[in-house]
Amino acid sequence: MNSATELLSHYELIAGLTQNMLRAARDGDWDGLIELEKQYRARVDELKPVDAQVPLDDSQRARKHAVIRRILDDDARIRDLATPHLMHLDRLLRSSHQRRALQEAYGNSR
Amino acid sequence: MSSSSGLVSSPGIGSGLDVNALVTSLMQPAQNKLTLLKSQQQSYQTTLSAFGALKSALSSFQSSLSSLSDPSQFLQLSADSSDKTIVTATAASGAQAGNFSVNVSQLAQAQSLSAAGVASTTSTIGSGTPTKLTIDFGTISGGTLSNGTYSGASFAQNAAQQSLSVTIDSSNNTLQGIANAINAANGGVQATIVNDGSSNPYRLVLTSTSTGQNMSMRISASSATGSGSPDSAIAGLLSYDPTGTQDMTQTAAAQNAQLTVNGLAVSSSTNTVAGAIQGVSLNLLKAGTATVTTANNTAGVTSAVNGFVSAYNTLNSAISSLTAYDSTGQNTGALLGDPTVQLIQNQIRSVLDNPLPGVGQSALSTLTQVGVQFQADGSLSVDSTKLQNAVNNNFSQLASLFATNGTATDSLVSYLGSSASTQAGQYAVNVTQAATQGSATGSVTLGASTVIGSGNNTLNLTLDNVSSSITIPAGTYTASALATAIQSAVNGNTTFANAGSTVAVTQSGGVLKFTSNRYGSASNVSFTGGNGYASLIGTTTNTTGLDIAGTIGGYATTGSGQTLTGAPGTAVAGLQISVQGTTTGSRGTLNFSQGYASLLSSQITGFLGSSGALTSATNSLNQTITSLTKAQTDWQAQMTQMQNTYLAQFTALDATISQLNSTSNYLQQVLGTSTGSSSGSSGSSGSSSGSSTKG
């Protein structure tokens, strides 16, 4: 991706991934989200060495920034959805630990 | 970013979420299911324990029935004496109620002989020449007795009592040595040394260890080597022949107890007299007159019946508390409404409520007839007046009411026993062949008097398939006296006695007849020899006994001796009766009943048995408890699985959020550097975080 066109289409690809990630988060498909995030990260990692080398004109840069903002916007929404779920899991695990501790203390009343 | 990494290291802190609400809404259903399983298990466990309590109550009740199941508990008589210093009495089975006047004129006594005094117990007596002392036992009769010495008397040896021999030589020829040797022989003579305080004070006293007039001693000394003479000092000290030389003096004569029972004379070699009154044993203590009374053991029966009622009431209250209804639910019994308990309770009540099958028309057949009846609360009570009436008027029938028992209309037919499969009922007894005894009749006609000596005193015979040899005591006999002497020699023979065989010897016109006292095919008498065989008996006519044959209630039986046993698979299976007498054909009726105690006991055995109602109820409870235990284990495993799934998702999602942060940081940097306008970048970041707070 040495041309500006290639770079921008790569950004569009990334934006498509974050859109899919947001859908997965909304649907509670957390395993899907985790899978998509790996692809998302890999695409961004591919971008990193070339991003600054590709010359862009103003309109191309504006397009690029607009895409990045879309990506970051989706990213923020994804975290808005994931964080409460993480809390929820945390509570479940804590209550399981409590129950186990109680059983150990009083024995299994069978 | 910081809140996400905080979740990993310290979950939940500062989240602001309602932890309790989450736990309640999400984990409680899982927890509820576990609690439900546990409480179900607890409830089945309680029911199982209640069945355990019921089982033990039934077992206790059953053990209390055992004394009532045994007819001897009822038929047992009590025996009492008006003067227990003269005679005491005990009753056994076969005793009849009545009063008996017992007059004891003489107690049985053992003979005692005393030797002349010597100066020391340890000085040697004689030269130590080996000398055999032989002590025979027998009856002294005739002649006169003066100062402990007989003159003109005769001695008839007791063939049933073995003679005692000891050897005195230089190792033991002191008074103490002789006493020790006699005692060590342990042969029916007790030796003691008495000090009479005279100048030669030590006297050897020999006492027969058995009472009775046929246990007098005769002591002779002979050479222990078989040739030559015995030591004269030993012979001169201890020889004693009531018909001749008496070196010892009799200090007590052997004698039988003499008594009369209701005027009838009885003689007994011991002071324990059995058989003078049927089923009663008398223990004589001194001369005198006393009245022995045998009576039905009414106190024992009354207390047995009261014990039965109280045992039932204990069972009844145990069942009541296990099935109690309590509107508050606090004291509700664990088995309330349980069909197994209802079945058990109903069956037991039904046995007690219904007349007993198998007892005759005139007999007692219901518990109410003896004053035992149900009260409104389900317990039993005893009307003691009614019970006393039954005890007074129907004593023997009480046995059939409670115990397994048989009663026969023919006085020579008696009930011996039954099996668990014998059915209650009234059965006609029919005899097709009466049992007989084996016998042997001789061919020699004896004269008015027969002299028995060493040439004609032995007989070899087989009695009930057991062979032995007997010796007839020497003497001159009439035919009748000889029959009696031979009978006592045979019945005193240990081989025959050990086999349980006895014989009756009679004479008719001088011809001896030997009859086995056993009945049936195992009863026989035959002779094989002996030096008296040819002259006293001659050739014999032998008859082997026959077993009884017949039917009980029309059912087939097997006969052995006088005993008929019902054939397996019939209503009378295992029923055993004894039929005496020679009459064949109809022999009346046998009423066989399983009393209330027996019926209840076998019913409880049924409940508690491996295929019984209680066992199947508890087996199914145990199965349910096992499956509930498994359900809990399974559910625990599922909860653990659920937790592991949550944990994996938590870890993966937490890492994902962390990665999202790092990626978006990069993108924000790109946005910041490439625009050169940091405000635009921060504005975009601000809108992102703003949406985050809103979400």
PDB file of C-alpha atoms in Angstrom, chain B residues 113-280:
ATOM      1  CA  LEU B 113     -17.501 -97.236 107.343  1.00  0.00           C
ATOM      2  CA  SER B 114     -14.908 -96.378 109.979  1.00  0.00           C
ATOM      3  CA  ALA B 115     -11.566 -98.203 110.453  1.00  0.00           C
ATOM      4  CA  ALA B 116      -9.753 -98.838 113.739  1.00  0.00           C
ATOM      5  CA  GLY B 117      -7.686 -95.929 115.083  1.00  0.00           C
ATOM      6  CA  VAL B 118      -3.935 -95.573 114.449  1.00  0.00           C
ATOM      7  CA  ALA B 119      -1.392 -93.328 116.198  1.00  0.00           C
ATOM      8  CA  SER B 120      -0.222 -91.366 113.193  1.00  0.00           C
ATOM      9  CA  THR B 121      -1.456 -90.514 109.710  1.00  0.00           C
ATOM     10  CA  THR B 122       2.069 -90.769 108.307  1.00  0.00           C
ATOM     11  CA  SER B 123       3.479 -93.925 109.985  1.00  0.00           C
ATOM     12  CA  THR B 124       3.810 -96.907 107.664  1.00  0.00           C
ATOM     13  CA  ILE B 125       1.179 -99.610 107.957  1.00  0.00           C
ATOM     14  CA  GLY B 126       2.449-103.156 107.218  1.00  0.00           C
ATOM     15  CA  SER B 127       5.495-104.103 105.162  1.00  0.00           C
ATOM     16  CA  GLY B 128       4.556-102.519 101.850  1.00  0.00           C
ATOM     17  CA  THR B 129       3.670-105.801 100.130  1.00  0.00           C
ATOM     18  CA  PRO B 130       1.653-104.724  97.054  1.00  0.00           C
ATOM     19  CA  THR B 131      -1.995-105.198  98.013  1.00  0.00           C
ATOM     20  CA  LYS B 132      -5.086-104.583  95.911  1.00  0.00           C
ATOM     21  CA  LEU B 133      -8.124-103.196  97.708  1.00  0.00           C
ATOM     22  CA  THR B 134     -11.378-103.891  95.818  1.00  0.00           C
ATOM     23  CA  ILE B 135     -14.579-102.073  96.788  1.00  0.00           C
ATOM     24  CA  ASP B 136     -17.817-103.614  95.423  1.00  0.00           C
ATOM     25  CA  PHE B 137     -21.217-101.974  95.751  1.00  0.00           C
ATOM     26  CA  GLY B 138     -24.465-103.701  96.510  1.00  0.00           C
ATOM     27  CA  THR B 139     -27.402-104.303  98.817  1.00  0.00           C
ATOM     28  CA  ILE B 140     -27.099-105.755 102.327  1.00  0.00           C
ATOM     29  CA  SER B 141     -30.164-107.662 103.432  1.00  0.00           C
ATOM     30  CA  GLY B 142     -31.265-109.949 106.238  1.00  0.00           C
ATOM     31  CA  GLY B 143     -29.361-110.744 109.454  1.00  0.00           C
ATOM     32  CA  THR B 144     -29.009-108.377 112.361  1.00  0.00           C
ATOM     33  CA  LEU B 145     -27.032-105.214 112.871  1.00  0.00           C
ATOM     34  CA  SER B 146     -25.421-104.577 116.234  1.00  0.00           C
ATOM     35  CA  ASN B 147     -22.957-101.802 117.043  1.00  0.00           C
ATOM     36  CA  GLY B 148     -22.216-101.299 113.390  1.00  0.00           C
ATOM     37  CA  THR B 149     -21.580-104.966 112.634  1.00  0.00           C
ATOM     38  CA  TYR B 150     -23.794-107.330 110.640  1.00  0.00           C
ATOM     39  CA  SER B 151     -24.335-110.969 111.452  1.00  0.00           C
ATOM     40  CA  GLY B 152     -26.177-113.400 109.218  1.00  0.00           C
ATOM     41  CA  ALA B 153     -26.682-110.817 106.478  1.00  0.00           C
ATOM     42  CA  SER B 154     -26.382-111.345 102.702  1.00  0.00           C
ATOM     43  CA  PHE B 155     -24.884-109.019 100.052  1.00  0.00           C
ATOM     44  CA  ALA B 156     -26.222-108.711  96.476  1.00  0.00           C
ATOM     45  CA  GLN B 157     -23.829-106.856  94.245  1.00  0.00           C
ATOM     46  CA  ASN B 158     -25.175-103.856  92.282  1.00  0.00           C
ATOM     47  CA  ALA B 159     -24.451-104.819  88.661  1.00  0.00           C
ATOM     48  CA  ALA B 160     -24.961-101.277  87.464  1.00  0.00           C
ATOM     49  CA  GLN B 161     -22.151 -99.921  89.643  1.00  0.00           C
ATOM     50  CA  GLN B 162     -18.547-100.650  88.684  1.00  0.00           C
ATOM     51  CA  SER B 163     -16.215-101.866  91.452  1.00  0.00           C
ATOM     52  CA  LEU B 164     -13.350 -99.651  92.595  1.00  0.00           C
ATOM     53  CA  SER B 165      -9.754-100.917  92.880  1.00  0.00           C
ATOM     54  CA  VAL B 166      -6.677 -99.230  94.372  1.00  0.00           C
ATOM     55  CA  THR B 167      -3.196-100.646  95.010  1.00  0.00           C
ATOM     56  CA  ILE B 168      -1.397-100.033  98.313  1.00  0.00           C
ATOM     57  CA  ASP B 169       2.361-100.697  98.402  1.00  0.00           C
ATOM     58  CA  SER B 170       5.515 -99.236  99.971  1.00  0.00           C
ATOM     59  CA  SER B 171       4.876 -95.903  98.219  1.00  0.00           C
ATOM     60  CA  ASN B 172       1.586 -95.189 100.006  1.00  0.00           C
ATOM     61  CA  ASN B 173       1.172 -97.550 102.985  1.00  0.00           C
ATOM     62  CA  THR B 174       0.271 -94.836 105.509  1.00  0.00           C
ATOM     63  CA  LEU B 175      -3.240 -93.781 106.567  1.00  0.00           C
ATOM     64  CA  GLN B 176      -2.878 -90.563 104.589  1.00  0.00           C
ATOM     65  CA  GLY B 177      -1.460 -92.482 101.612  1.00  0.00           C
ATOM     66  CA  ILE B 178      -4.408 -94.903 101.583  1.00  0.00           C
ATOM     67  CA  ALA B 179      -6.911 -92.033 101.846  1.00  0.00           C
ATOM     68  CA  ASN B 180      -5.183 -90.208  98.999  1.00  0.00           C
ATOM     69  CA  ALA B 181      -5.136 -93.340  96.804  1.00  0.00           C
ATOM     70  CA  ILE B 182      -8.870 -93.972  97.283  1.00  0.00           C
ATOM     71  CA  ASN B 183      -9.800 -90.350  96.602  1.00  0.00           C
ATOM     72  CA  ALA B 184      -7.544 -90.221  93.524  1.00  0.00           C
ATOM     73  CA  ALA B 185      -9.361 -93.262  92.082  1.00  0.00           C
ATOM     74  CA  ASN B 186     -12.527 -91.121  92.038  1.00  0.00           C
ATOM     75  CA  GLY B 187     -14.694 -94.215  91.902  1.00  0.00           C
ATOM     76  CA  GLY B 188     -17.678 -93.598  94.139  1.00  0.00           C
ATOM     77  CA  VAL B 189     -15.947 -93.631  97.527  1.00  0.00           C
ATOM     78  CA  GLN B 190     -14.848 -90.617  99.538  1.00  0.00           C
ATOM     79  CA  ALA B 191     -12.036 -91.224 102.133  1.00  0.00           C
ATOM     80  CA  THR B 192     -11.507 -88.866 105.063  1.00  0.00           C
ATOM     81  CA  ILE B 193      -9.363 -89.092 108.220  1.00  0.00           C
ATOM     82  CA  VAL B 194     -11.153 -88.347 111.475  1.00  0.00           C
ATOM     83  CA  ASN B 195      -9.392 -87.569 114.788  1.00  0.00           C
ATOM     84  CA  ASP B 196     -11.460 -88.985 117.691  1.00  0.00           C
ATOM     85  CA  GLY B 197      -9.130 -87.756 120.455  1.00  0.00           C
ATOM     86  CA  SER B 198      -8.331 -91.238 121.777  1.00  0.00           C
ATOM     87  CA  SER B 199      -4.835 -92.674 122.248  1.00  0.00           C
ATOM     88  CA  ASN B 200      -4.871 -94.023 118.676  1.00  0.00           C
ATOM     89  CA  PRO B 201      -6.949 -91.155 117.340  1.00  0.00           C
ATOM     90  CA  TYR B 202      -6.747 -91.330 113.533  1.00  0.00           C
ATOM     91  CA  ARG B 203      -9.507 -93.293 111.854  1.00  0.00           C
ATOM     92  CA  LEU B 204     -10.013 -93.752 108.107  1.00  0.00           C
ATOM     93  CA  VAL B 205     -13.687 -93.151 107.208  1.00  0.00           C
ATOM     94  CA  LEU B 206     -15.007 -94.350 103.821  1.00  0.00           C
ATOM     95  CA  THR B 207     -18.331 -92.998 102.556  1.00  0.00           C
ATOM     96  CA  SER B 208     -20.149 -93.970  99.374  1.00  0.00           C
ATOM     97  CA  THR B 209     -20.615 -90.871  97.228  1.00  0.00           C
ATOM     98  CA  SER B 210     -24.107 -92.066  96.225  1.00  0.00           C
ATOM     99  CA  THR B 211     -27.094 -92.528  98.486  1.00  0.00           C
ATOM    100  CA  GLY B 212     -29.364 -95.547  98.218  1.00  0.00           C
ATOM    101  CA  GLN B 213     -29.546 -99.023  99.682  1.00  0.00           C
ATOM    102  CA  ASN B 214     -27.860-100.658  96.669  1.00  0.00           C
ATOM    103  CA  MET B 215     -24.698 -98.608  97.251  1.00  0.00           C
ATOM    104  CA  SER B 216     -23.360-100.394 100.369  1.00  0.00           C
ATOM    105  CA  MET B 217     -19.653-101.267 100.197  1.00  0.00           C
ATOM    106  CA  ARG B 218     -17.844-104.610 100.373  1.00  0.00           C
ATOM    107  CA  ILE B 219     -14.069-104.311 100.683  1.00  0.00           C
ATOM    108  CA  SER B 220     -11.615-107.127 100.004  1.00  0.00           C
ATOM    109  CA  ALA B 221      -7.799-107.255  99.967  1.00  0.00           C
ATOM    110  CA  SER B 222      -5.829-109.476  97.585  1.00  0.00           C
ATOM    111  CA  SER B 223      -2.297-109.709  96.249  1.00  0.00           C
ATOM    112  CA  ALA B 224      -1.637-106.995  93.705  1.00  0.00           C
ATOM    113  CA  THR B 225       0.732-109.276  91.799  1.00  0.00           C
ATOM    114  CA  GLY B 226      -1.855-112.051  91.429  1.00  0.00           C
ATOM    115  CA  SER B 227       0.062-114.601  93.501  1.00  0.00           C
ATOM    116  CA  GLY B 228       0.769-114.885  97.207  1.00  0.00           C
ATOM    117  CA  SER B 229      -1.034-113.063 100.003  1.00  0.00           C
ATOM    118  CA  PRO B 230      -1.940-109.416 100.501  1.00  0.00           C
ATOM    119  CA  ASP B 231      -0.242-107.419 103.256  1.00  0.00           C
ATOM    120  CA  SER B 232      -1.862-108.655 106.453  1.00  0.00           C
ATOM    121  CA  ALA B 233      -1.835-105.265 108.222  1.00  0.00           C
ATOM    122  CA  ILE B 234      -3.678-103.537 105.313  1.00  0.00           C
ATOM    123  CA  ALA B 235      -6.114-106.451 104.981  1.00  0.00           C
ATOM    124  CA  GLY B 236      -6.686-106.489 108.739  1.00  0.00           C
ATOM    125  CA  LEU B 237      -7.409-102.750 108.847  1.00  0.00           C
ATOM    126  CA  LEU B 238      -9.715-102.362 105.864  1.00  0.00           C
ATOM    127  CA  SER B 239     -11.394-105.679 104.935  1.00  0.00           C
ATOM    128  CA  TYR B 240     -15.164-105.414 105.178  1.00  0.00           C
ATOM    129  CA  ASP B 241     -17.651-108.118 104.183  1.00  0.00           C
ATOM    130  CA  PRO B 242     -21.143-107.668 105.654  1.00  0.00           C
ATOM    131  CA  THR B 243     -21.610-111.440 105.283  1.00  0.00           C
ATOM    132  CA  GLY B 244     -18.302-112.261 107.002  1.00  0.00           C
ATOM    133  CA  THR B 245     -15.233-110.536 108.491  1.00  0.00           C
ATOM    134  CA  GLN B 246     -15.884-106.859 109.218  1.00  0.00           C
ATOM    135  CA  ASP B 247     -12.635-105.098 110.185  1.00  0.00           C
ATOM    136  CA  MET B 248     -14.382-101.756 109.707  1.00  0.00           C
ATOM    137  CA  THR B 249     -17.475-100.580 111.568  1.00  0.00           C
ATOM    138  CA  GLN B 250     -20.563 -99.192 109.826  1.00  0.00           C
ATOM    139  CA  THR B 251     -21.337 -95.728 111.231  1.00  0.00           C
ATOM    140  CA  ALA B 252     -24.160 -95.031 108.769  1.00  0.00           C
ATOM    141  CA  ALA B 253     -26.211 -97.564 106.805  1.00  0.00           C
ATOM    142  CA  ALA B 254     -26.979 -97.156 103.108  1.00  0.00           C
ATOM    143  CA  GLN B 255     -30.674 -96.535 102.731  1.00  0.00           C
ATOM    144  CA  ASN B 256     -33.330 -95.324 100.349  1.00  0.00           C
ATOM    145  CA  ALA B 257     -35.649 -92.450 101.006  1.00  0.00           C
ATOM    146  CA  GLN B 258     -39.014 -93.779 102.117  1.00  0.00           C
ATOM    147  CA  LEU B 259     -42.096 -91.708 101.671  1.00  0.00           C
ATOM    148  CA  THR B 260     -45.764 -91.936 100.886  1.00  0.00           C
ATOM    149  CA  VAL B 261     -47.558 -89.727  98.391  1.00  0.00           C
ATOM    150  CA  ASN B 262     -51.300 -89.631  99.095  1.00  0.00           C
ATOM    151  CA  GLY B 263     -50.742 -92.859 101.079  1.00  0.00           C
ATOM    152  CA  LEU B 264     -48.895 -94.669  98.285  1.00  0.00           C
ATOM    153  CA  ALA B 265     -45.445 -95.945  99.313  1.00  0.00           C
ATOM    154  CA  VAL B 266     -42.482 -94.652  97.307  1.00  0.00           C
ATOM    155  CA  SER B 267     -38.837 -95.621  97.700  1.00  0.00           C
ATOM    156  CA  SER B 268     -36.053 -93.604  96.145  1.00  0.00           C
ATOM    157  CA  SER B 269     -32.298 -94.048  96.179  1.00  0.00           C
ATOM    158  CA  THR B 270     -31.836 -90.292  96.277  1.00  0.00           C
ATOM    159  CA  ASN B 271     -33.562 -87.452  98.051  1.00  0.00           C
ATOM    160  CA  THR B 272     -34.587 -85.936  94.745  1.00  0.00           C
ATOM    161  CA  VAL B 273     -37.734 -87.830  93.841  1.00  0.00           C
ATOM    162  CA  ALA B 274     -38.994 -87.456  90.288  1.00  0.00           C
ATOM    163  CA  GLY B 275     -42.015 -89.286  89.000  1.00  0.00           C
ATOM    164  CA  ALA B 276     -43.778 -89.949  92.285  1.00  0.00           C
ATOM    165  CA  ILE B 277     -46.080 -87.138  91.195  1.00  0.00           C
ATOM    166  CA  GLN B 278     -46.275 -86.802  87.394  1.00  0.00           C
ATOM    167  CA  GLY B 279     -44.265 -83.809  86.187  1.00  0.00           C
ATOM    168  CA  VAL B 280     -43.230 -82.811  89.703  1.00  0.00           C
TER     169      VAL B 280
END
